[in-house]
Structure formats: C-alpha cells, structure tokens
PDB file of C-alpha atoms and ligand atoms in Angstrom:
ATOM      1  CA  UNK A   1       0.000   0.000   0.000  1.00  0.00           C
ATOM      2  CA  UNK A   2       1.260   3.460  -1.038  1.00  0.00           C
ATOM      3  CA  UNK A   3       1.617   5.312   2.798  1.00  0.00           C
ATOM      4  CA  UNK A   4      -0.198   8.529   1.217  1.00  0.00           C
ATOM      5  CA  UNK A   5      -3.123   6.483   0.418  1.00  0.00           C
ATOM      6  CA  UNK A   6      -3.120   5.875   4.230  1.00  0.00           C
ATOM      7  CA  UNK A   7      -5.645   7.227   6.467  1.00  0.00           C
ATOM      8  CA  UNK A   8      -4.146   8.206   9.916  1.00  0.00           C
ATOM      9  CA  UNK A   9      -0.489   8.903   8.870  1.00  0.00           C
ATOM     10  CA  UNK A  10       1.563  10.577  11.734  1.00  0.00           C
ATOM     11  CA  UNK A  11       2.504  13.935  11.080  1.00  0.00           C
ATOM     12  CA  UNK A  12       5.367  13.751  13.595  1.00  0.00           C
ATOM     13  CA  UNK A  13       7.427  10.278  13.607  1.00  0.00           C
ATOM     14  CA  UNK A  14      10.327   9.660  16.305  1.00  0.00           C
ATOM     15  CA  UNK A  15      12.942   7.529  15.809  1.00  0.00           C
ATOM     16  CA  UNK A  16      15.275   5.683  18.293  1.00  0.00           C
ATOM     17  CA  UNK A  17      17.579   4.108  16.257  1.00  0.00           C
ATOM     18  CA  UNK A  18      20.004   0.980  18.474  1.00  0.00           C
ATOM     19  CA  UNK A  19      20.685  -2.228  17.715  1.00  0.00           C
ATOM     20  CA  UNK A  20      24.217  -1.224  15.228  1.00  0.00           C
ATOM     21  CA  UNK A  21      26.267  -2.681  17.711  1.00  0.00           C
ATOM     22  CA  UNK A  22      24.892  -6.174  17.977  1.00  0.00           C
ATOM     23  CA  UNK A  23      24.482  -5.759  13.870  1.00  0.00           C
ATOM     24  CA  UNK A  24      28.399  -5.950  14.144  1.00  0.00           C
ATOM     25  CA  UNK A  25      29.106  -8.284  16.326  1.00  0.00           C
ATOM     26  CA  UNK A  26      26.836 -10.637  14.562  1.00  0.00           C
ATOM     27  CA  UNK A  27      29.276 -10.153  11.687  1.00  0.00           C
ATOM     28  CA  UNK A  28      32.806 -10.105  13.381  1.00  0.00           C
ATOM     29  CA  UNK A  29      32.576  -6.156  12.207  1.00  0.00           C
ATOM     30  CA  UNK A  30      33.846  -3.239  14.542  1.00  0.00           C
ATOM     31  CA  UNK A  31      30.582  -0.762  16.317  1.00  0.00           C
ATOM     32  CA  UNK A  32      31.646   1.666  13.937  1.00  0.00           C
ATOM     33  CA  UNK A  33      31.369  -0.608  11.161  1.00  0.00           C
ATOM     34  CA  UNK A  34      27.491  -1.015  12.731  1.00  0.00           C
ATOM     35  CA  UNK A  35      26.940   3.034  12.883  1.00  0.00           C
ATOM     36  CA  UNK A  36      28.100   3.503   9.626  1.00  0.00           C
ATOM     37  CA  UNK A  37      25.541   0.644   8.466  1.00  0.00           C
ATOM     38  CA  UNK A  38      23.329   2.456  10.098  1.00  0.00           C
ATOM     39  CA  UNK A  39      23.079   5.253   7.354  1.00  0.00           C
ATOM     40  CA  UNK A  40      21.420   3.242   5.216  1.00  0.00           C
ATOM     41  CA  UNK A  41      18.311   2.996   7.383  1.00  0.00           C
ATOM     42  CA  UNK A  42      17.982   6.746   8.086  1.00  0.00           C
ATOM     43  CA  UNK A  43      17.945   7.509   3.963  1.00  0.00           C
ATOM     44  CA  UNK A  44      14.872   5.029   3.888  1.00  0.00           C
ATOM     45  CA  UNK A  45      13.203   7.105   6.536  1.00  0.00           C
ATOM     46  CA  UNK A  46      13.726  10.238   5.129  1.00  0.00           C
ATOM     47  CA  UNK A  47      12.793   9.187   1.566  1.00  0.00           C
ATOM     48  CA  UNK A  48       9.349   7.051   3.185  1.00  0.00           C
ATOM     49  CA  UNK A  49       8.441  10.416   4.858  1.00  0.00           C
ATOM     50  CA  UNK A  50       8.900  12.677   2.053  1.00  0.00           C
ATOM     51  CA  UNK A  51       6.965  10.229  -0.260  1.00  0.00           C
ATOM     52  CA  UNK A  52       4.187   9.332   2.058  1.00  0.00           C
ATOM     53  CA  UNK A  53       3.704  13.133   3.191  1.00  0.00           C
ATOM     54  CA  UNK A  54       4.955  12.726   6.534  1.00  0.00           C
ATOM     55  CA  UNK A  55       5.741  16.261   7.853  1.00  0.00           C
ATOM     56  CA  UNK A  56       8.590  15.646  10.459  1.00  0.00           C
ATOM     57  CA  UNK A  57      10.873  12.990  11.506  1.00  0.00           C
ATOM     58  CA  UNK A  58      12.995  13.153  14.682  1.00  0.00           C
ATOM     59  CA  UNK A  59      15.731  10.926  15.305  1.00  0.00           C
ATOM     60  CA  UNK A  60      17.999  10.118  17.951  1.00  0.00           C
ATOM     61  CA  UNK A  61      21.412   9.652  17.204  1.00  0.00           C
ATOM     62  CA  UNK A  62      23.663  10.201  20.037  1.00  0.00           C
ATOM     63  CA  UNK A  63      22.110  10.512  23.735  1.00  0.00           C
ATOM     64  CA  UNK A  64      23.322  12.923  26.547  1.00  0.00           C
ATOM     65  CA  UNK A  65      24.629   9.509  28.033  1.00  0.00           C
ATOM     66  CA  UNK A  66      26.470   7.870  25.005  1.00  0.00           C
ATOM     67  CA  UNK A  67      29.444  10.629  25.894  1.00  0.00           C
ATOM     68  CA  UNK A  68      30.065   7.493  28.308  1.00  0.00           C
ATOM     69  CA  UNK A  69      30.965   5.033  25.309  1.00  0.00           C
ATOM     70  CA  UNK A  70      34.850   4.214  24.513  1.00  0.00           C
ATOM     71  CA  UNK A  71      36.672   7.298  23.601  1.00  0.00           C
ATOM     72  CA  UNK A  72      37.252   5.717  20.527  1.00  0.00           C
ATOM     73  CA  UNK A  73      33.391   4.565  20.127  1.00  0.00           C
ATOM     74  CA  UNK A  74      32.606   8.172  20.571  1.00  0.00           C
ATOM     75  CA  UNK A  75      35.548   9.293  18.170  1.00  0.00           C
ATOM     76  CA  UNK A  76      33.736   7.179  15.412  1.00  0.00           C
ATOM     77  CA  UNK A  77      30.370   8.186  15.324  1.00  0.00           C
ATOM     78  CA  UNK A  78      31.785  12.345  15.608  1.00  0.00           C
ATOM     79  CA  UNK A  79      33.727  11.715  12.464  1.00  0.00           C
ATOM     80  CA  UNK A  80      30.555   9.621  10.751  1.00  0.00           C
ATOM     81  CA  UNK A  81      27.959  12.894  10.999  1.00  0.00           C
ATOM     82  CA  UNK A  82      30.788  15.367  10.055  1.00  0.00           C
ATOM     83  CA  UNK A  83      31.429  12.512   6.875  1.00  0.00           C
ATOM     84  CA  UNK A  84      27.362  12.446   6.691  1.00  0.00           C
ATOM     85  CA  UNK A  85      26.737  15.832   6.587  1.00  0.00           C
ATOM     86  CA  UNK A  86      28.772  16.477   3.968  1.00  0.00           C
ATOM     87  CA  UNK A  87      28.081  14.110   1.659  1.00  0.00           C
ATOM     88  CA  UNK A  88      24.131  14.109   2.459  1.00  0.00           C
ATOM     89  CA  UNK A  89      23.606  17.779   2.726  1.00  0.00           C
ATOM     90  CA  UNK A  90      23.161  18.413  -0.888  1.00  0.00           C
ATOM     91  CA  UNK A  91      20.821  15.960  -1.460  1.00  0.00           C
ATOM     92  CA  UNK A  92      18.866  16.299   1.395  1.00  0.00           C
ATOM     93  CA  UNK A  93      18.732  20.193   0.606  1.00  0.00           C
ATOM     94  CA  UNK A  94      17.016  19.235  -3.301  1.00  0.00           C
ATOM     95  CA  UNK A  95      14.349  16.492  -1.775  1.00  0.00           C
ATOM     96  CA  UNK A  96      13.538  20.110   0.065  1.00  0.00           C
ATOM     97  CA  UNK A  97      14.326  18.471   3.649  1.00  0.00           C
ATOM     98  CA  UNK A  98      14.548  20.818   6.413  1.00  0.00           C
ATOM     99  CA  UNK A  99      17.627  19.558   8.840  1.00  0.00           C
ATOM    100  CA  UNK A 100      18.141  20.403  12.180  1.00  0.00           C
ATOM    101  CA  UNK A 101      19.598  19.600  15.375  1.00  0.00           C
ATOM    102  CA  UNK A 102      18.664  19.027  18.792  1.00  0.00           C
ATOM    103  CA  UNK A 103      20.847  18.776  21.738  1.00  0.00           C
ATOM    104  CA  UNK A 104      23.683  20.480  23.604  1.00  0.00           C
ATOM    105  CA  UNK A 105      25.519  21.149  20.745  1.00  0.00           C
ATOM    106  CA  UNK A 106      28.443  23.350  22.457  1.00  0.00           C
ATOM    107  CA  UNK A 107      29.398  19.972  23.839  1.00  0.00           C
ATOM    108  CA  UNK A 108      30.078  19.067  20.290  1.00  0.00           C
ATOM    109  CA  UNK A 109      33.605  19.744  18.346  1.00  0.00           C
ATOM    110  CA  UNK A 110      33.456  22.466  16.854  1.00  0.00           C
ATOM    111  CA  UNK A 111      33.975  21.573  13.533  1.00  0.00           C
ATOM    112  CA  UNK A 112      30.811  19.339  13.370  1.00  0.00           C
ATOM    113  CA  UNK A 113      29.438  22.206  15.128  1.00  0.00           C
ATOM    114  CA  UNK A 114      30.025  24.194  12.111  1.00  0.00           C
ATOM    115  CA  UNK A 115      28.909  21.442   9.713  1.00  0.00           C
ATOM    116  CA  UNK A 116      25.850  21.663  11.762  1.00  0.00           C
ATOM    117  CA  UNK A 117      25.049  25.490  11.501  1.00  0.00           C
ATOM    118  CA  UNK A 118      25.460  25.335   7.485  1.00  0.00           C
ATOM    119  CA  UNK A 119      23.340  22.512   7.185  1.00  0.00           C
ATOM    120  CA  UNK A 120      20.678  23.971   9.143  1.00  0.00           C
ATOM    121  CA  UNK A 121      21.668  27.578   7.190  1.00  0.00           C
ATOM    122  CA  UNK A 122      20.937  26.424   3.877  1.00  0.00           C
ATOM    123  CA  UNK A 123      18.218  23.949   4.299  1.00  0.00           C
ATOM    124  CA  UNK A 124      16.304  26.936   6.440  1.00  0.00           C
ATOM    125  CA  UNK A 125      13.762  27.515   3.522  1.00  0.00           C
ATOM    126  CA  UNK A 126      12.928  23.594   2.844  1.00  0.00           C
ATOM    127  CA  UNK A 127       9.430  22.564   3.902  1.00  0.00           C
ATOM    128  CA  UNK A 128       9.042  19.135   2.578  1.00  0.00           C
ATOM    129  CA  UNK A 129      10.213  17.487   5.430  1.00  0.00           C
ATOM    130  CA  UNK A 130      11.478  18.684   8.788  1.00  0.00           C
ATOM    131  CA  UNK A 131      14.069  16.337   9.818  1.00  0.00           C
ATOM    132  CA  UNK A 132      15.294  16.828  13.661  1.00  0.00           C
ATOM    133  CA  UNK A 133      18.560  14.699  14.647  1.00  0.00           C
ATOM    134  CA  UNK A 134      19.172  14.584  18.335  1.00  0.00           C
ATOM    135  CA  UNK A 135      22.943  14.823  18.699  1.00  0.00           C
ATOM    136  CA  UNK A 136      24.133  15.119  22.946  1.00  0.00           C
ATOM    137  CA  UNK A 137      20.645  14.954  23.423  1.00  0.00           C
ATOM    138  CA  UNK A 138      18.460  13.932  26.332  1.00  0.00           C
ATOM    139  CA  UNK A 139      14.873  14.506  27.578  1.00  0.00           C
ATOM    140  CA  UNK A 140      15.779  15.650  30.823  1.00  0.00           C
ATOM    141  CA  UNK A 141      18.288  18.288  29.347  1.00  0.00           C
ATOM    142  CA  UNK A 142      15.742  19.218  27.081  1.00  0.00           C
ATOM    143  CA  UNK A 143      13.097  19.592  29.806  1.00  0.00           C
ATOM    144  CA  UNK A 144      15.795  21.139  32.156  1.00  0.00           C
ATOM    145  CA  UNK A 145      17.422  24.362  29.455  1.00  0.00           C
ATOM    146  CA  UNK A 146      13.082  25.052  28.955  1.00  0.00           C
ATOM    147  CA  UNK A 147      12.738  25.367  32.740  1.00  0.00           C
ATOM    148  CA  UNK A 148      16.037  27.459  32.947  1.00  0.00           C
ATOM    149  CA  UNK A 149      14.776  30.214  30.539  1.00  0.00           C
ATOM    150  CA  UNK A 150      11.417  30.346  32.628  1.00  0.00           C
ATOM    151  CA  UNK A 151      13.407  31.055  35.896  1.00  0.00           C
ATOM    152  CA  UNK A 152      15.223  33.681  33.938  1.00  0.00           C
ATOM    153  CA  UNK A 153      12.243  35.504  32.899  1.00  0.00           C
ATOM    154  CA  UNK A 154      10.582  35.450  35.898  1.00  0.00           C
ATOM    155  CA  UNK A 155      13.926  36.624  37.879  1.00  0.00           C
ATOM    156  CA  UNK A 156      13.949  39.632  35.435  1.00  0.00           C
ATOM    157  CA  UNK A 157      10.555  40.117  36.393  1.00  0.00           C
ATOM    158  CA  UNK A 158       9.246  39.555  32.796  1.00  0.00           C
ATOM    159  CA  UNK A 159       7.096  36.269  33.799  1.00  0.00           C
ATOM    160  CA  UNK A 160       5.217  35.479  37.229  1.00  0.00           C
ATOM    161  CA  UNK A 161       5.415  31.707  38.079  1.00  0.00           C
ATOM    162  CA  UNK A 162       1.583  31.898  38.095  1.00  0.00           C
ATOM    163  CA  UNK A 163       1.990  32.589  34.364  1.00  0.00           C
ATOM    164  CA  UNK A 164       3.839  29.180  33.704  1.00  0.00           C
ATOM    165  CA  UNK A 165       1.845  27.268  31.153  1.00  0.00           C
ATOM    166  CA  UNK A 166       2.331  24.380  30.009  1.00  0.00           C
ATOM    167  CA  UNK A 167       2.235  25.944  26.586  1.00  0.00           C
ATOM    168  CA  UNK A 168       4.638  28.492  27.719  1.00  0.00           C
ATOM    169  CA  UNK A 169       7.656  25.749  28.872  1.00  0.00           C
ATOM    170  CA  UNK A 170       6.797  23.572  25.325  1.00  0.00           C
ATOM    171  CA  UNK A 171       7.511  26.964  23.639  1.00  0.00           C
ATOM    172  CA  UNK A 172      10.975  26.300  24.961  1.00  0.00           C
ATOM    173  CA  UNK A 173      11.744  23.117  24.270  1.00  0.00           C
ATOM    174  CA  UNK A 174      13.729  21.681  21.530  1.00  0.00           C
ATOM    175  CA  UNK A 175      10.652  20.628  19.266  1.00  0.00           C
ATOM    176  CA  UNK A 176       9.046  23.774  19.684  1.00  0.00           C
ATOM    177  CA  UNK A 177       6.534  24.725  16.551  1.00  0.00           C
ATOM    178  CA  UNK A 178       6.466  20.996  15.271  1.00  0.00           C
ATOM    179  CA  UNK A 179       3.544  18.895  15.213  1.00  0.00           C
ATOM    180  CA  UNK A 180       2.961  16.776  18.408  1.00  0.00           C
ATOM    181  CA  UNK A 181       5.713  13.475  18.481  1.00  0.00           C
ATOM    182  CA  UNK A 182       2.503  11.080  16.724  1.00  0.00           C
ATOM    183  CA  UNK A 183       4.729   7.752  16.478  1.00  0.00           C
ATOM    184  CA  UNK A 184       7.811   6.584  18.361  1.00  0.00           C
ATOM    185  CA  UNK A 185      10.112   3.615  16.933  1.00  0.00           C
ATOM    186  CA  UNK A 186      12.409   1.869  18.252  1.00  0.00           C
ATOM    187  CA  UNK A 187      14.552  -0.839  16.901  1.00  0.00           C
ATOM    188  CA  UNK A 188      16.933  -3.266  18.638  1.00  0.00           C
ATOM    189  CA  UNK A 189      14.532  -5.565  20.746  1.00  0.00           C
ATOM    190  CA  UNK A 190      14.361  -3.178  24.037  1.00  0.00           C
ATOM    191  CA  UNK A 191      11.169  -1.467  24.950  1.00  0.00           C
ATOM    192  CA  UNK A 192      11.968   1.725  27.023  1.00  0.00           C
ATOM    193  CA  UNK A 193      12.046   5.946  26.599  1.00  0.00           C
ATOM    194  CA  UNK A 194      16.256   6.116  27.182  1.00  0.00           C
ATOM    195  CA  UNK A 195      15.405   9.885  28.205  1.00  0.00           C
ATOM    196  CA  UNK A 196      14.527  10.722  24.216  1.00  0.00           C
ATOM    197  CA  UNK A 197      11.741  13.056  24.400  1.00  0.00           C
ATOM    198  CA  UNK A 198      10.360  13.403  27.450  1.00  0.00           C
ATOM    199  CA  UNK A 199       8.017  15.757  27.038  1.00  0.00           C
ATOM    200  CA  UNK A 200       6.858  15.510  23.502  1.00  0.00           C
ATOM    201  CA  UNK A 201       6.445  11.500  23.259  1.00  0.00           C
ATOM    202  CA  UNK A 202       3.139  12.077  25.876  1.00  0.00           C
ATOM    203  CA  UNK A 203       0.605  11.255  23.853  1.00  0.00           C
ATOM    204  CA  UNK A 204       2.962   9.081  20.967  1.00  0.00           C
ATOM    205  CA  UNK A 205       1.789   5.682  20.006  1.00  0.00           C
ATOM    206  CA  UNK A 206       5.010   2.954  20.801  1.00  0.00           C
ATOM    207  CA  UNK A 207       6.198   0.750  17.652  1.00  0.00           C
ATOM    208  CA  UNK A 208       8.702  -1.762  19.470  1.00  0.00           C
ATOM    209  CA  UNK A 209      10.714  -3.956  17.077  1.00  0.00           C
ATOM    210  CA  UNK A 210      13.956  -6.552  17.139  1.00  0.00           C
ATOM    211  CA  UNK A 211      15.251  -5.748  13.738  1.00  0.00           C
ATOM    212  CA  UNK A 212      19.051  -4.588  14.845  1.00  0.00           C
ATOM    213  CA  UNK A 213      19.096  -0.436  12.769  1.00  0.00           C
ATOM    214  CA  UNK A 214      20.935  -1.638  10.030  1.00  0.00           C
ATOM    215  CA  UNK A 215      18.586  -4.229   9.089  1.00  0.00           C
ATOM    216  CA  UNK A 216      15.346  -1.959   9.065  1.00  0.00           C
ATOM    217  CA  UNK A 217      13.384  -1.625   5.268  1.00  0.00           C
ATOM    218  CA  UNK A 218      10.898   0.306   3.573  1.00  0.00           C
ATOM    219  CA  UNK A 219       8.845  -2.296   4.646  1.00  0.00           C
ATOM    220  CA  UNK A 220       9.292  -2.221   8.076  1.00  0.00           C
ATOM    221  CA  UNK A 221       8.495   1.647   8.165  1.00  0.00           C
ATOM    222  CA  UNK A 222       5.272   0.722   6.645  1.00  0.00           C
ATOM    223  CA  UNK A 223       4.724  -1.328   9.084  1.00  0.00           C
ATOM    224  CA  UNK A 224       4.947   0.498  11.743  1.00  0.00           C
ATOM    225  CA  UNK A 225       2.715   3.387   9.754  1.00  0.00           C
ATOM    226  CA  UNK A 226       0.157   0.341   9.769  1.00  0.00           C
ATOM    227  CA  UNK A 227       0.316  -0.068  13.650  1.00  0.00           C
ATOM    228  CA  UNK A 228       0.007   3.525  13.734  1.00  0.00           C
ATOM    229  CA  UNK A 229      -3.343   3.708  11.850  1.00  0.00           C
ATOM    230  CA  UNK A 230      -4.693   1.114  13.427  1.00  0.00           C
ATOM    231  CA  UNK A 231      -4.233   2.720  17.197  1.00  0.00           C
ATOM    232  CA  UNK A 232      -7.527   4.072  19.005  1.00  0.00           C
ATOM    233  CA  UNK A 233      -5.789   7.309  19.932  1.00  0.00           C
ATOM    234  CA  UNK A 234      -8.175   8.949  22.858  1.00  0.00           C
ATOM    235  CA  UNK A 235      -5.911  11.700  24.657  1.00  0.00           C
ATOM    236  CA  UNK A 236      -7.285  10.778  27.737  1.00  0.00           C
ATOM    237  CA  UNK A 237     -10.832  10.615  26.588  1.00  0.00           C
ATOM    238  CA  UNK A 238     -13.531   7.906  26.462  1.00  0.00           C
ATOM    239  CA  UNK A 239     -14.084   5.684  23.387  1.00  0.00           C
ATOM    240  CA  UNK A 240     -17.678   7.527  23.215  1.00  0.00           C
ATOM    241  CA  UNK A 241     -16.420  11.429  23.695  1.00  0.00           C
ATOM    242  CA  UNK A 242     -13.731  10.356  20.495  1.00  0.00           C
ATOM    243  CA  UNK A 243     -16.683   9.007  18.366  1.00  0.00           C
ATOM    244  CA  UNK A 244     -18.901  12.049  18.819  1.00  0.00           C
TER     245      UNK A 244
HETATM  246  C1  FPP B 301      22.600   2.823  19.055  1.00  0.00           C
HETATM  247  O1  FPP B 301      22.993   1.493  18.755  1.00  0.00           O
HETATM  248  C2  FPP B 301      23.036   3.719  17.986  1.00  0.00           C
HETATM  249  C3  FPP B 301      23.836   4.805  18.155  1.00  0.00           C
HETATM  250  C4  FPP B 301      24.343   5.236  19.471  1.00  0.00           C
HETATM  251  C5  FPP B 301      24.266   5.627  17.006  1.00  0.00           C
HETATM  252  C6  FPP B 301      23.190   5.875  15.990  1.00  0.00           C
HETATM  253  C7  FPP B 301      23.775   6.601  14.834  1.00  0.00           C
HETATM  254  C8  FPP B 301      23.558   6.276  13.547  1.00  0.00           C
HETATM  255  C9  FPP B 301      22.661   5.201  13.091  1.00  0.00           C
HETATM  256  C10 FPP B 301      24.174   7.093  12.485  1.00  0.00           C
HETATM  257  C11 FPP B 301      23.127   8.057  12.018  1.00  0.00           C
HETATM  258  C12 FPP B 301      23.723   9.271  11.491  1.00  0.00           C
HETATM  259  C13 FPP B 301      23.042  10.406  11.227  1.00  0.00           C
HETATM  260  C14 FPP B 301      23.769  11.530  10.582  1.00  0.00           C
HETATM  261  C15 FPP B 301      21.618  10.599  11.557  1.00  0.00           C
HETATM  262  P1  FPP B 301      23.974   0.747  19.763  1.00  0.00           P
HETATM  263  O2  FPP B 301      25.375   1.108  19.428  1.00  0.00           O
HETATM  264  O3  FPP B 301      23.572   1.066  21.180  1.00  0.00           O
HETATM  265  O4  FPP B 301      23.676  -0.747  19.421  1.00  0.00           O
HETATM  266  P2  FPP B 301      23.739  -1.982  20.438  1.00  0.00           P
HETATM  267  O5  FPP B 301      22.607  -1.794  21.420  1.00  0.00           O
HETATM  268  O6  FPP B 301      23.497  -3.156  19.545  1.00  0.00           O
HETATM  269  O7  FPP B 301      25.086  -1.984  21.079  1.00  0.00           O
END
C-alpha cells in the first residue's frame, strides 16, 4: 500500500535508532562498522516520509549519556555525521528536507558544530520534510534548558510563576513549533524511553521492534505506519467522547 493512500499517517514520527552494535558483532565487524551501516536505514526514513507526506521525523542519534561510550566509540560516530553531513547535505537540501539539530551542541567539536550550523543555514527555507537529529541529546536536558529560561524571565521580572503554562515551557523546548511526536520507533529488541523526548512523546503511540538499525526496510516503516493507523488514539478521553 502506497503510505499517502493511508488514512491516519503521523505527522510527527520519532525515531530511536540501536541495535548497530549487535548488527556488528553478529558479523565479526567493529561498532563503527554497525553506525556507519546504520546510514542506510535513516535515507529510507527520510525518503518514506517525504513520499508518504509525513511532515517531520525526529531521530535520535547520540544521547546525553552515550558521551560514556569508549573514547574511541565516541571518536567514530563524531567523524561519521561530520562525513554524513557532507556528503548528504546536498541531497537532502534538493528532496527540500529541512535539517536540524537538537541537543547540547556546544558539547560538540566544533567543527561538526560548524557542519551543523550550514546545514541547518541552507536547508532553512525547505518545507518538505522537517528532519530533527538529536545529537548530545536527552529529555531531561531538554526539559531542564526550557525550565532554565522560565526562571530567567521570571527573575527579570518579565514572567510570574503563576503565568507558567504548560504551553509556555513547550515553547521552549527543543521541538518547539512541530507537530505533536505522533509515532515513536524503536529498533533493537528493548522497549523503554532512554530519556529521548520526554516531554513531547506524551501522547505518541510505541512501535517496538527486534530488527538490529541496520537491518530496518521500507517495509518495516510501513509497518509500523500500519500499527500507527490502526491505534484508538483517545488523549485521555472515552471511546464515546472520540466518536462524537
Ligand atoms: C545505538 O545502537 C546507535 C547509536 C548510538 C548511534 C546511531 C547513529 C547512527 C545510526 C548514524 C546516524 C547518522 C546520522 C547523521 C543521523 P547501539 O550502538 O547502542 O547498538 P547496540 O545496542 O546493539 O550496542
């Protein structure tokens, strides 16, 4: 089934993307080996979301806590998004994708850092899709820099606490002005958050699957847009309020 003849497609689609280690070791490769296998699998997303009319895709790449991994783990996966950007950059920029990042990125060398700021410079204008990759990133960081600019305001005397919204501390959170996080994947067999996005996965339907990164298809995208549809999504409702 073409995805844009699909009722119910999430506008907002999160991706956790693990399993590229054990993808390596299954072959006698090294983790980076794995990572870099694990490009493959984020060019199928972006192309199934910019065919199927998907309007953002968010997906984690390196966590506040992978800074933890071997030096030389770490090393690896740096070098593969400086390599990434600039050989996907161009073509992301004519498919009309929108790239951005999310995360601490002054914890980042400063040479991806300024791989990141052109790609997000000259893709500014793209509205095709909005792609989001969370480099350093972690929910409760995320969470914690929103409530940070709150205390500021209201220490300035520019906010009262009373004023807090909820709408006000989403306006400062990484995601701010996308759709609502609609679908959350995650490969690699485990079933848990890993502080991704705390805030924004609240109301996200959970697609759960085995397939090890480098091993997920087309196919498998589709079938998680399939779970997706067939989800009785009732923010809290009842099944009756929904139908009504
Ligand atoms: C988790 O698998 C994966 C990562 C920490 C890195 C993910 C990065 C990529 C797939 C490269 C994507 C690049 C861009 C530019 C978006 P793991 O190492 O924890 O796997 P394991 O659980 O099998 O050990």
């Amino acid at each position: 089934m073409v995805a844009s003849a699909r009722k119910n497609l999430p506008r907002h689609v999160a991706v956790t993307m693990d399993g590229n280690g054990r993808w390596a070791a299954a072959r006698g490769e090294t983790r980076a080996a794995g990572h870099r296998a694990g490009l493959v699998p984020v060019r199928i997303c972006v192309e199934e979301c910019t065919r199927s009319g998907i309007e953002a895709l968010t997906l984690f790449a390196f966590s506040s806590e992978n800074w933890s991994r071997p030096a030389a783990e770490v090393a690896s996966l740096m070098s593969l998004f400086v390599e990434a950007l600039d050989r996907e950059i161009a073509e992301l920029g004519a498919k009309g994708v929108r790239v951005r990042f999310i995360g601490a990125r002054q914890s980042l060398a400063m040479r991806l850092q300024g791989r990141i700021a052109a790609a997000e410079q000259r893709t500014a204008a793209n509205r095709a899709l909005h792609l989001q990759i969370a480099l350093s990133y972690g929910g409760r960081w995320d969470l914690t820099q929103a409530a940070r600019k709150l205390a500021r305001e209201c220490a300035s005397g520019a906010l009262r606490p009373e004023d807090i919204t909820e709408a006000r501390l989403g306006s400062g959170l990484e995601l701010a002005g996308l759709p609502e996080v609609d679908l959350l994947i995650r490969t690699g067999g485990e079933q848990r958050i890993s502080n991704f996005l705390l805030w924004d996965l609240a109301y996200a339907e959970l697609y759960f699957t085995p397939t090890l990164w480098p091993d997920f298809t087309a196919q498998e995208f589709e079938r998680a847009l399939e779970y997706f549809a067939g989800r009785e999504r009732r923010f809290g409702q009842t099944q009756a309020q929904r139908a009504s």
